[in-house]
PDB file of N, CA and C in Angstrom:
ATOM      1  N   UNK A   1      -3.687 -40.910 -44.163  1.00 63.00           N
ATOM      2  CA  UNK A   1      -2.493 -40.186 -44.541  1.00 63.00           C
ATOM      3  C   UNK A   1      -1.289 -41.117 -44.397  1.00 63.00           C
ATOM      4  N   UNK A   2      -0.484 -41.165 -45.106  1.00 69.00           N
ATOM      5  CA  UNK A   2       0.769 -41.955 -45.597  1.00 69.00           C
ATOM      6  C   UNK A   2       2.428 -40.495 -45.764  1.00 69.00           C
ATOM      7  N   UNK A   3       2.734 -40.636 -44.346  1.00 78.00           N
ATOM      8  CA  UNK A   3       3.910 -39.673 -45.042  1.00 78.00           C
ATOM      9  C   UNK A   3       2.832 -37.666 -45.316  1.00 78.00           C
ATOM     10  N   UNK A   4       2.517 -37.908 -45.006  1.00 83.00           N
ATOM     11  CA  UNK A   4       1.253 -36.600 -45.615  1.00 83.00           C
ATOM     12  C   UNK A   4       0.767 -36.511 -46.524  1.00 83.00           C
ATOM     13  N   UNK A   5       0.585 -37.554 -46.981  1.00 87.00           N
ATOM     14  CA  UNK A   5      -0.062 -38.178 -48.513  1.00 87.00           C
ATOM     15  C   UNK A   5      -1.160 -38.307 -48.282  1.00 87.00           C
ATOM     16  N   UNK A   6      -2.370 -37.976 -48.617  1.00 87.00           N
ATOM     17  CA  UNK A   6      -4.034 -38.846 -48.657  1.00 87.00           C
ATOM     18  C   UNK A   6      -4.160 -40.382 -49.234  1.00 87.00           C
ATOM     19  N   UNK A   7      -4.345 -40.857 -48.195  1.00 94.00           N
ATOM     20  CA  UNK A   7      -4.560 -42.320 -49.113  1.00 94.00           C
ATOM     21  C   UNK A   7      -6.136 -42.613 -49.470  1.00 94.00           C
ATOM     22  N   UNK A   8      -7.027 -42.177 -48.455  1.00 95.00           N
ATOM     23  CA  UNK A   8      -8.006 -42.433 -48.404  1.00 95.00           C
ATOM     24  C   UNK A   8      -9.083 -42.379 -47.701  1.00 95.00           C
ATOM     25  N   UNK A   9     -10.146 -42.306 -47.621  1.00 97.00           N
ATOM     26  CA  UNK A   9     -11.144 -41.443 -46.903  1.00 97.00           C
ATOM     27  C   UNK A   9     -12.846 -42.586 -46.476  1.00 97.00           C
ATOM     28  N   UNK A  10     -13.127 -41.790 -45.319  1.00 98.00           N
ATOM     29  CA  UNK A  10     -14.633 -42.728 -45.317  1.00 98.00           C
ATOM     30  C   UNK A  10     -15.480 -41.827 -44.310  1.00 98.00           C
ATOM     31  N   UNK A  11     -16.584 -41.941 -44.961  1.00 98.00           N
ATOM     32  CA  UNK A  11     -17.551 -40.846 -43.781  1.00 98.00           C
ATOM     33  C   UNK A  11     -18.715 -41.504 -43.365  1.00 98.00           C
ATOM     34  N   UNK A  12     -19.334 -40.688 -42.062  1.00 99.00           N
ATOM     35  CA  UNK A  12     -20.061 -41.380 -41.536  1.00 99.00           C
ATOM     36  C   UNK A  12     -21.587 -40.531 -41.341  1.00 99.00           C
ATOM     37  N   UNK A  13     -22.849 -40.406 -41.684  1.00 99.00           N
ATOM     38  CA  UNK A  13     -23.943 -39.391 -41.123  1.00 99.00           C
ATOM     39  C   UNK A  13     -24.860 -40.079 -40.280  1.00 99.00           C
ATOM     40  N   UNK A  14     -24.781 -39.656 -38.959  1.00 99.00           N
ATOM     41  CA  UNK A  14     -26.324 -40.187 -38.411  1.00 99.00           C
ATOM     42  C   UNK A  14     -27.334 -39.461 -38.534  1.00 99.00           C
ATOM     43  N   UNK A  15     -28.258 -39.839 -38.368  1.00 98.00           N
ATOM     44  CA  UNK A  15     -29.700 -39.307 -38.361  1.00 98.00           C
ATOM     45  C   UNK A  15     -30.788 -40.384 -37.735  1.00 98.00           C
ATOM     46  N   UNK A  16     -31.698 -39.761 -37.004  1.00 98.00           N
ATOM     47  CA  UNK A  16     -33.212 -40.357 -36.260  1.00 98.00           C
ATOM     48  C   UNK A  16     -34.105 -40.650 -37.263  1.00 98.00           C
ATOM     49  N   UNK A  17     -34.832 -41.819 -37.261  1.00 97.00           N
ATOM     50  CA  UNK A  17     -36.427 -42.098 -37.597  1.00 97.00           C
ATOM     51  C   UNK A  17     -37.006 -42.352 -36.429  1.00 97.00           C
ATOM     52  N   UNK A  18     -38.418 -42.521 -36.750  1.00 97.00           N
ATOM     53  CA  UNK A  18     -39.475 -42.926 -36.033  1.00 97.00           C
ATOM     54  C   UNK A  18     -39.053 -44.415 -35.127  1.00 97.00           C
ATOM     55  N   UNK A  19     -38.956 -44.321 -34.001  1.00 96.00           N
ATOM     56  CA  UNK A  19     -38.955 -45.862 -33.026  1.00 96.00           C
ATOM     57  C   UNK A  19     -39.720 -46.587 -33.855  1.00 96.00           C
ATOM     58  N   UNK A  20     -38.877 -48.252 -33.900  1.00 94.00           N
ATOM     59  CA  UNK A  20     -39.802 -48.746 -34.613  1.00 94.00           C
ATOM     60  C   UNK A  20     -39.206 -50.569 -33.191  1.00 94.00           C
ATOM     61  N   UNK A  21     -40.028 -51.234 -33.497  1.00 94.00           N
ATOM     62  CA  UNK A  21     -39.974 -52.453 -32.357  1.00 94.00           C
ATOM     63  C   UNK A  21     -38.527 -52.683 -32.894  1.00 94.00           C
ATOM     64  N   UNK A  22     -37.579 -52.938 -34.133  1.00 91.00           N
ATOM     65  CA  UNK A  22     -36.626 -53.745 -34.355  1.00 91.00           C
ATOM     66  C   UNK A  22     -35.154 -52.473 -34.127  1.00 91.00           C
ATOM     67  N   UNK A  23     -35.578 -51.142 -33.949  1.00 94.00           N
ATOM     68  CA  UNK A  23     -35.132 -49.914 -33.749  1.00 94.00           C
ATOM     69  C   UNK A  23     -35.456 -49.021 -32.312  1.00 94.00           C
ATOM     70  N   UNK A  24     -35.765 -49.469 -31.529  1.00 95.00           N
ATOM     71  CA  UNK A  24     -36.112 -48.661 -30.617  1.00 95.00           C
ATOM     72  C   UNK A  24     -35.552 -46.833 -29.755  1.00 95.00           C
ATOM     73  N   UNK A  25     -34.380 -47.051 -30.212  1.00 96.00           N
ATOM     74  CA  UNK A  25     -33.879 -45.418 -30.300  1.00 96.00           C
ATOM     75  C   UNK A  25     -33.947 -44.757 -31.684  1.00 96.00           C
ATOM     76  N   UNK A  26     -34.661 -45.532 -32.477  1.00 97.00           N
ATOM     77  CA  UNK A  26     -34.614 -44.876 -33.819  1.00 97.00           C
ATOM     78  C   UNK A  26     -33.617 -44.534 -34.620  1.00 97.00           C
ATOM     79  N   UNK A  27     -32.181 -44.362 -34.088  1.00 98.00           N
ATOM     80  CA  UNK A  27     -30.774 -44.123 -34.330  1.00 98.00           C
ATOM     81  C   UNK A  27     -29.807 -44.476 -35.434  1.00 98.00           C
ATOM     82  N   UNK A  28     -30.124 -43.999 -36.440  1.00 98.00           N
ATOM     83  CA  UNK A  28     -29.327 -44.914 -37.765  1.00 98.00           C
ATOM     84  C   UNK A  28     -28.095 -44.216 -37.771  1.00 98.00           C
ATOM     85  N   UNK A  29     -27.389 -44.909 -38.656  1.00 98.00           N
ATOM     86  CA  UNK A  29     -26.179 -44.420 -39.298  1.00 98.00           C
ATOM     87  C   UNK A  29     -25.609 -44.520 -41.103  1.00 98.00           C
ATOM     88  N   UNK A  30     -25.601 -43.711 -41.710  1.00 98.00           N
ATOM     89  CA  UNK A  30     -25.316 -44.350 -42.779  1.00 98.00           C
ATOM     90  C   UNK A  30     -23.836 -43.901 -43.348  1.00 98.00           C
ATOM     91  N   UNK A  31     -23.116 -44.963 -43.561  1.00 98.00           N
ATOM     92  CA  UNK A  31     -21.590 -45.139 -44.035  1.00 98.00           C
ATOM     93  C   UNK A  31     -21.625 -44.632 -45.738  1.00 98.00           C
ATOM     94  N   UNK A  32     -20.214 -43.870 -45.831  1.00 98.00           N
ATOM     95  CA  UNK A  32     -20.213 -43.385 -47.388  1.00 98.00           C
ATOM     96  C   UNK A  32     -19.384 -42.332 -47.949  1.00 98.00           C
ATOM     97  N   UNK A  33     -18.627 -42.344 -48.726  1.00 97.00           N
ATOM     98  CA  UNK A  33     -17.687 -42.021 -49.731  1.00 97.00           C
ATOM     99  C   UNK A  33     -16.393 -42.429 -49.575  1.00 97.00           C
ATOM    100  N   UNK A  34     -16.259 -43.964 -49.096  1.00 98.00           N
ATOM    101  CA  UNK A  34     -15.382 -44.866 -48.691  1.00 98.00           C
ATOM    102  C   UNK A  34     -14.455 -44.703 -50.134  1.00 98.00           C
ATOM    103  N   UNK A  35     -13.232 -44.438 -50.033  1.00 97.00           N
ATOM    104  CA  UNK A  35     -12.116 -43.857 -51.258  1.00 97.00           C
ATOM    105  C   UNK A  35     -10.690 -44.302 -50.521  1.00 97.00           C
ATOM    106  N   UNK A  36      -9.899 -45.332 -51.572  1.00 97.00           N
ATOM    107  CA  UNK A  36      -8.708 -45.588 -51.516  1.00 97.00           C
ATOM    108  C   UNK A  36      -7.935 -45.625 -52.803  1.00 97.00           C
ATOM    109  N   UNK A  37      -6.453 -44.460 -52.061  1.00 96.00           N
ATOM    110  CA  UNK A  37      -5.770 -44.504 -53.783  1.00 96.00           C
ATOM    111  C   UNK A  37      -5.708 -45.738 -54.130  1.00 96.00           C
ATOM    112  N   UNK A  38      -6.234 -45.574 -55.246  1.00 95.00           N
ATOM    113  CA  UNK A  38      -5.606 -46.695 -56.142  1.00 95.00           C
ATOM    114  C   UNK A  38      -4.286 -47.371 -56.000  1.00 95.00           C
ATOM    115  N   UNK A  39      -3.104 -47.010 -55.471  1.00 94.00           N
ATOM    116  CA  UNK A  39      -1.284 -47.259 -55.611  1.00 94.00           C
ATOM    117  C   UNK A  39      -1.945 -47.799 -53.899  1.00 94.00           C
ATOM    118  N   UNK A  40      -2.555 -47.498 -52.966  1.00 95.00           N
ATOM    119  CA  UNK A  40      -2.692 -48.038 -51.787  1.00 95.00           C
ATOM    120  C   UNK A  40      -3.764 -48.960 -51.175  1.00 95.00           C
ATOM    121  N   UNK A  41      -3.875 -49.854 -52.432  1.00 95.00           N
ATOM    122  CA  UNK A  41      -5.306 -50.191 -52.134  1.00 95.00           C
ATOM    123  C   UNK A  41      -4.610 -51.964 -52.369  1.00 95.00           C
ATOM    124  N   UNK A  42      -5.828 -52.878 -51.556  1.00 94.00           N
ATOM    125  CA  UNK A  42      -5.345 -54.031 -51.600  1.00 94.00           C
ATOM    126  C   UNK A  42      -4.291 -54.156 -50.284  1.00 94.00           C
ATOM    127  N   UNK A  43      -4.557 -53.359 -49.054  1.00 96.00           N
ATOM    128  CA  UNK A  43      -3.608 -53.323 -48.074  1.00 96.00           C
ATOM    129  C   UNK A  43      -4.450 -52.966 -46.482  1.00 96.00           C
ATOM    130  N   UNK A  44      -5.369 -53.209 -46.505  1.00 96.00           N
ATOM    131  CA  UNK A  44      -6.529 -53.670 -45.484  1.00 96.00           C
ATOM    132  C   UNK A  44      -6.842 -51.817 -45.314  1.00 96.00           C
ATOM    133  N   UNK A  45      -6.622 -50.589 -45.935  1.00 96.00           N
ATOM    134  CA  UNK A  45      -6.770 -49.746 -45.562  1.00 96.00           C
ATOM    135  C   UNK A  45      -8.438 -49.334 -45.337  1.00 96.00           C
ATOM    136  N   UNK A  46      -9.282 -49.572 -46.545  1.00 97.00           N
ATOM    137  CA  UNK A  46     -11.018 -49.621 -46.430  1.00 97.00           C
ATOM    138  C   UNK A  46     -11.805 -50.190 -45.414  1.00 97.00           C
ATOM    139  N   UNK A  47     -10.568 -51.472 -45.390  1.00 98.00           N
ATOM    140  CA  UNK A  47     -11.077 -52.256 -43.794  1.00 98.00           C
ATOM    141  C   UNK A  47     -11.100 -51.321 -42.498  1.00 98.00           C
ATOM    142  N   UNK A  48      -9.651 -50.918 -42.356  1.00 97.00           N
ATOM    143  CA  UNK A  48      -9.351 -50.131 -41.026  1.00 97.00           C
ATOM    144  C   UNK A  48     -10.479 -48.768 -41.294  1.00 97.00           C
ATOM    145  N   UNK A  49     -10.843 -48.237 -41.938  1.00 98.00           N
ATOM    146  CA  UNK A  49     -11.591 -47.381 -42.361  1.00 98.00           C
ATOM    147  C   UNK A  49     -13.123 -47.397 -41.629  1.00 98.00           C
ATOM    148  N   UNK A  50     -13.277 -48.420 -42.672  1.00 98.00           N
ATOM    149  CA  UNK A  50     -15.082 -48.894 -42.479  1.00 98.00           C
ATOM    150  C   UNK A  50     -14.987 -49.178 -40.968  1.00 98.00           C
ATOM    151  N   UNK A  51     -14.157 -49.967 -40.359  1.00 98.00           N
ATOM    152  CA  UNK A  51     -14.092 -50.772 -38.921  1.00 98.00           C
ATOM    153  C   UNK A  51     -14.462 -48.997 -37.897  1.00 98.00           C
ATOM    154  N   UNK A  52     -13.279 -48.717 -38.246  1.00 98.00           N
ATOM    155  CA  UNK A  52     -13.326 -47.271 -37.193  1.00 98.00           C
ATOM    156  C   UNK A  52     -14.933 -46.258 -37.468  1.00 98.00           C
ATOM    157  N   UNK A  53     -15.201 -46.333 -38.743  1.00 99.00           N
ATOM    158  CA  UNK A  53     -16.977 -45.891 -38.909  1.00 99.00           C
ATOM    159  C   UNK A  53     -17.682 -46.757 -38.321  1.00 99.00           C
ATOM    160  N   UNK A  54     -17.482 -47.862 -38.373  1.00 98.00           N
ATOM    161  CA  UNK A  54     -18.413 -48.517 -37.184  1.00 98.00           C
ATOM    162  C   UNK A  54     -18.351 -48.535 -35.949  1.00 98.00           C
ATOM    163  N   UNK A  55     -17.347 -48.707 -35.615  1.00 98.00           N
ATOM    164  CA  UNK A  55     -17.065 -48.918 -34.185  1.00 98.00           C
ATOM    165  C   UNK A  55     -17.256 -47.225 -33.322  1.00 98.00           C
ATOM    166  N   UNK A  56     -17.071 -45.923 -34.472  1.00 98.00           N
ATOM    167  CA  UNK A  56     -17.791 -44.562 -34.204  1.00 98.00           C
ATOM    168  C   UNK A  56     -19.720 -44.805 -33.705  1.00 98.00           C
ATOM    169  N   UNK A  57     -19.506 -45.631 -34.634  1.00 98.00           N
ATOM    170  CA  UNK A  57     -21.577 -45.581 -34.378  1.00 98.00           C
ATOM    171  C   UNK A  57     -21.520 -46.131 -33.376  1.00 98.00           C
ATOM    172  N   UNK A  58     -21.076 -47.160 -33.201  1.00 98.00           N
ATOM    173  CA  UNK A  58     -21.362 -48.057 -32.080  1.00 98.00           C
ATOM    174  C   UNK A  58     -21.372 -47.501 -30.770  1.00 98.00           C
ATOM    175  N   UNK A  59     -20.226 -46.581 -30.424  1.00 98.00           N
ATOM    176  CA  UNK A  59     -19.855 -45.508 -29.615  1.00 98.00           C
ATOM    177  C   UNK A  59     -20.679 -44.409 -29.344  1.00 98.00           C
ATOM    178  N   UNK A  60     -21.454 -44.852 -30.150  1.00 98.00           N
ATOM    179  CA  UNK A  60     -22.841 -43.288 -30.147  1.00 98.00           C
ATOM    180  C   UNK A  60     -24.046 -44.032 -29.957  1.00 98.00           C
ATOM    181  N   UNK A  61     -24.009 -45.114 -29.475  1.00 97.00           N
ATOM    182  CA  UNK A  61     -25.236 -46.364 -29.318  1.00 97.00           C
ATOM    183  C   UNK A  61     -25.729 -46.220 -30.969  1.00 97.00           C
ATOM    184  N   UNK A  62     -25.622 -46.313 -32.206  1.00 97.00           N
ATOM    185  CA  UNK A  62     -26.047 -46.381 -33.028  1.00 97.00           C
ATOM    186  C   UNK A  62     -25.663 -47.886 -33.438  1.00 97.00           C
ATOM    187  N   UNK A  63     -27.377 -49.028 -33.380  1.00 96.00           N
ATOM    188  CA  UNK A  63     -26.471 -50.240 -34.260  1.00 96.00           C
ATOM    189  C   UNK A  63     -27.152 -50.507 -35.652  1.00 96.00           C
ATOM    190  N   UNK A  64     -27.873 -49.723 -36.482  1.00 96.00           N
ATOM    191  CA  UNK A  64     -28.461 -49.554 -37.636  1.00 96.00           C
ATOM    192  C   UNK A  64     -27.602 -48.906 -37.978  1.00 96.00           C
ATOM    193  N   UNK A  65     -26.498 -49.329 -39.189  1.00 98.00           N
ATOM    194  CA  UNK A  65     -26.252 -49.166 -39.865  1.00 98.00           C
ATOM    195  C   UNK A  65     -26.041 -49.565 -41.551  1.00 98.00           C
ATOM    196  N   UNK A  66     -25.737 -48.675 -42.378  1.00 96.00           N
ATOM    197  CA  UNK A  66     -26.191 -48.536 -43.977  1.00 96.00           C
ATOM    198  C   UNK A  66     -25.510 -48.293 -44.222  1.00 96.00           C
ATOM    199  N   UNK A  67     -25.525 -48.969 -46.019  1.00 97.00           N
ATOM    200  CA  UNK A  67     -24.776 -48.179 -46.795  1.00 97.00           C
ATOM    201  C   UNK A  67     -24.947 -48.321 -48.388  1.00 97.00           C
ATOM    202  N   UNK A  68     -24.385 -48.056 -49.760  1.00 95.00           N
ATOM    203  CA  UNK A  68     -24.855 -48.489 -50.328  1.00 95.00           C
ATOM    204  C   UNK A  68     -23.665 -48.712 -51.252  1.00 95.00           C
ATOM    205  N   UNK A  69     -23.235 -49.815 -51.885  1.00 95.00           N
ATOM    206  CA  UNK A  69     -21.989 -50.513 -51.929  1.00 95.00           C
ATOM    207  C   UNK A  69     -21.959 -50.540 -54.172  1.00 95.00           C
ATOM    208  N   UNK A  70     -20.956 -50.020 -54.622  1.00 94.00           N
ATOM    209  CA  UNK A  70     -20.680 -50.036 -55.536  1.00 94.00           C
ATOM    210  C   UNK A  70     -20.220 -51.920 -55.733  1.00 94.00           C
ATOM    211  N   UNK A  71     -20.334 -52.269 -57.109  1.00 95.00           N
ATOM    212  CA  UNK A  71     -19.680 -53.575 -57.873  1.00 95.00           C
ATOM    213  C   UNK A  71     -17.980 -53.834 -56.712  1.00 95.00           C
ATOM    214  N   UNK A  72     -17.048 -52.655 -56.858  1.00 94.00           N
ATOM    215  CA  UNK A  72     -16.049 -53.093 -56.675  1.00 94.00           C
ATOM    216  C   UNK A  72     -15.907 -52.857 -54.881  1.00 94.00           C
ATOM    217  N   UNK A  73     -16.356 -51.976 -54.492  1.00 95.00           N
ATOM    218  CA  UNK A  73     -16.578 -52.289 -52.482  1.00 95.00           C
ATOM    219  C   UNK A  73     -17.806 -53.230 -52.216  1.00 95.00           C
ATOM    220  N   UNK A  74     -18.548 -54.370 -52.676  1.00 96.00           N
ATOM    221  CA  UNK A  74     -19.077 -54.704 -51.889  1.00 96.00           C
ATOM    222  C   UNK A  74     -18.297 -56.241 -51.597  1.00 96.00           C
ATOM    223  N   UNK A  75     -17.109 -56.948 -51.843  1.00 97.00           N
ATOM    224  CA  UNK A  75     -16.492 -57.783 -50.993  1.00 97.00           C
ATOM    225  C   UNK A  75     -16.131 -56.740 -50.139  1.00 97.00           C
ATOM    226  N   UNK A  76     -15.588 -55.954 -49.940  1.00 97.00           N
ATOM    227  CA  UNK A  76     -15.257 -55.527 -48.665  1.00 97.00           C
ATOM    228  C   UNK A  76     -16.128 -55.395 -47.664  1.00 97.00           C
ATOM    229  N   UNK A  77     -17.562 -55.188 -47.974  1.00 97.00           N
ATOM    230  CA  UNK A  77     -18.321 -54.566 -46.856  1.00 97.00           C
ATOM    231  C   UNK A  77     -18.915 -56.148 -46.559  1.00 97.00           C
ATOM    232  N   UNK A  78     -19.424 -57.133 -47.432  1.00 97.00           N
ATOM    233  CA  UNK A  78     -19.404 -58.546 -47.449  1.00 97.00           C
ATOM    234  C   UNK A  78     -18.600 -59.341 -46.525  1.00 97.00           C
ATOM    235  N   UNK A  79     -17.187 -58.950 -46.051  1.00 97.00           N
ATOM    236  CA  UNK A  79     -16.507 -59.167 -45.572  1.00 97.00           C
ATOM    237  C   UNK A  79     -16.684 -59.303 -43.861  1.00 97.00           C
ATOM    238  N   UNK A  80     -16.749 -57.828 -44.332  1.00 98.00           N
ATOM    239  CA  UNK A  80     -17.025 -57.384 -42.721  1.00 98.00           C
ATOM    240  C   UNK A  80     -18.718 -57.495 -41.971  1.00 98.00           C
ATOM    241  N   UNK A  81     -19.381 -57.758 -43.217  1.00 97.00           N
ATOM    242  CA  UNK A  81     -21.085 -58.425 -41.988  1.00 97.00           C
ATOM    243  C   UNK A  81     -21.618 -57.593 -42.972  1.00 97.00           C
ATOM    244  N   UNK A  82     -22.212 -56.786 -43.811  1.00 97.00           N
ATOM    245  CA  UNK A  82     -22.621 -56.308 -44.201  1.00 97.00           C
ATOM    246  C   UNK A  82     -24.142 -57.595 -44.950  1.00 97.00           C
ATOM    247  N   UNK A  83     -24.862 -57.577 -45.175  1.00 96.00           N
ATOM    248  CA  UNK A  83     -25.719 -58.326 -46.389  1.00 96.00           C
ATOM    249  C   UNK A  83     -26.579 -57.178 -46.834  1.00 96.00           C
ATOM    250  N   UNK A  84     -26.403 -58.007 -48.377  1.00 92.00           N
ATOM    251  CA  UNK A  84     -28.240 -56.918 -49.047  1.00 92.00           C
ATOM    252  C   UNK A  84     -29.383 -57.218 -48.430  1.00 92.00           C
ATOM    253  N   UNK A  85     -30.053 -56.245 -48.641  1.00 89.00           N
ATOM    254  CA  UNK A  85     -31.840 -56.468 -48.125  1.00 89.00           C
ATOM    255  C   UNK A  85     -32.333 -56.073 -49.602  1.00 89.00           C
ATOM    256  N   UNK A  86     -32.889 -56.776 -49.152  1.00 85.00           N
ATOM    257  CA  UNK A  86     -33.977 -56.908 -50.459  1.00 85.00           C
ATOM    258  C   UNK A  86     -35.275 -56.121 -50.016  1.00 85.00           C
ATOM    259  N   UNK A  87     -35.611 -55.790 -49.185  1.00 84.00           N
ATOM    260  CA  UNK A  87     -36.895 -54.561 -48.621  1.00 84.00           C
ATOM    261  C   UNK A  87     -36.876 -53.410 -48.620  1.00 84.00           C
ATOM    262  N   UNK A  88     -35.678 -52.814 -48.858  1.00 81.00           N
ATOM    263  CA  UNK A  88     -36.229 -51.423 -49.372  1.00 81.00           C
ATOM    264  C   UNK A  88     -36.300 -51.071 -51.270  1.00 81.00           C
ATOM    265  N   UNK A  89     -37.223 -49.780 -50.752  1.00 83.00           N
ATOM    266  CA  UNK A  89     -37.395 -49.100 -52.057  1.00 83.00           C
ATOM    267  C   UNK A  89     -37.693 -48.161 -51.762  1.00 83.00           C
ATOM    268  N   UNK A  90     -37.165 -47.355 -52.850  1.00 80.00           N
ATOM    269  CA  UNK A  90     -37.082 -45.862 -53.626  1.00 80.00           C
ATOM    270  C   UNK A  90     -38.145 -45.064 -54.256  1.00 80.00           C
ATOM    271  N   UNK A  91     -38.601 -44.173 -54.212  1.00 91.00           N
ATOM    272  CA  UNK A  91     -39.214 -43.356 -54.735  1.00 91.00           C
ATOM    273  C   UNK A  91     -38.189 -42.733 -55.697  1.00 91.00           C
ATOM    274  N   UNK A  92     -38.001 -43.015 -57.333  1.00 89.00           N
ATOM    275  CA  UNK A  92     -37.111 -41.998 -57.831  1.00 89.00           C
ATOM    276  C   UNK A  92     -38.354 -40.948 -58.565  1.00 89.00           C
TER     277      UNK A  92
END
């Protein structure tokens, strides 16, 4: 919020899988519907955004976290540590 303006938005869902050796609380998190106006964008706001969704998980012992990054957010998430994996797949 800007003045009581929406500038922009980011959410966060956890959810459990199965313990796995590289997961041992099973504890994921996945990041998503990361949105900045357009007139406010280019002003570290997605940053401060994404940072505070992480640093939420982190706070909840969650360090698996996801997400899945459009053409124009993935320098941002690139930025901040993010890399592709190339190992998963989909059932569509």
């Amino acid at each position: 919020m800007a003045d009581g303006e929406f500038i922009g938005a980011g959410g966060v869902s956890f959810y459990n899988v199965m313990p796995t050796y590289h997961n041992t609380s099973g504890k994921k998190a996945y990041i998503m519907n990361m949105y900045t106006d357009p007139s406010y964008r280019r002003q570290g706001i997605a940053y401060k955004t994404l940072d505070t969704l992480v640093n939420v998980s982190k706070e909840r012992g969650v360090y698996q976290i996801s997400l899945e990054a459009t053409d124009m957010g993935r320098p941002l998430y690139e930025k901040y540590g993010f890399v592709k994996m190339e190992s998963e797949m989909k059932l569509i």
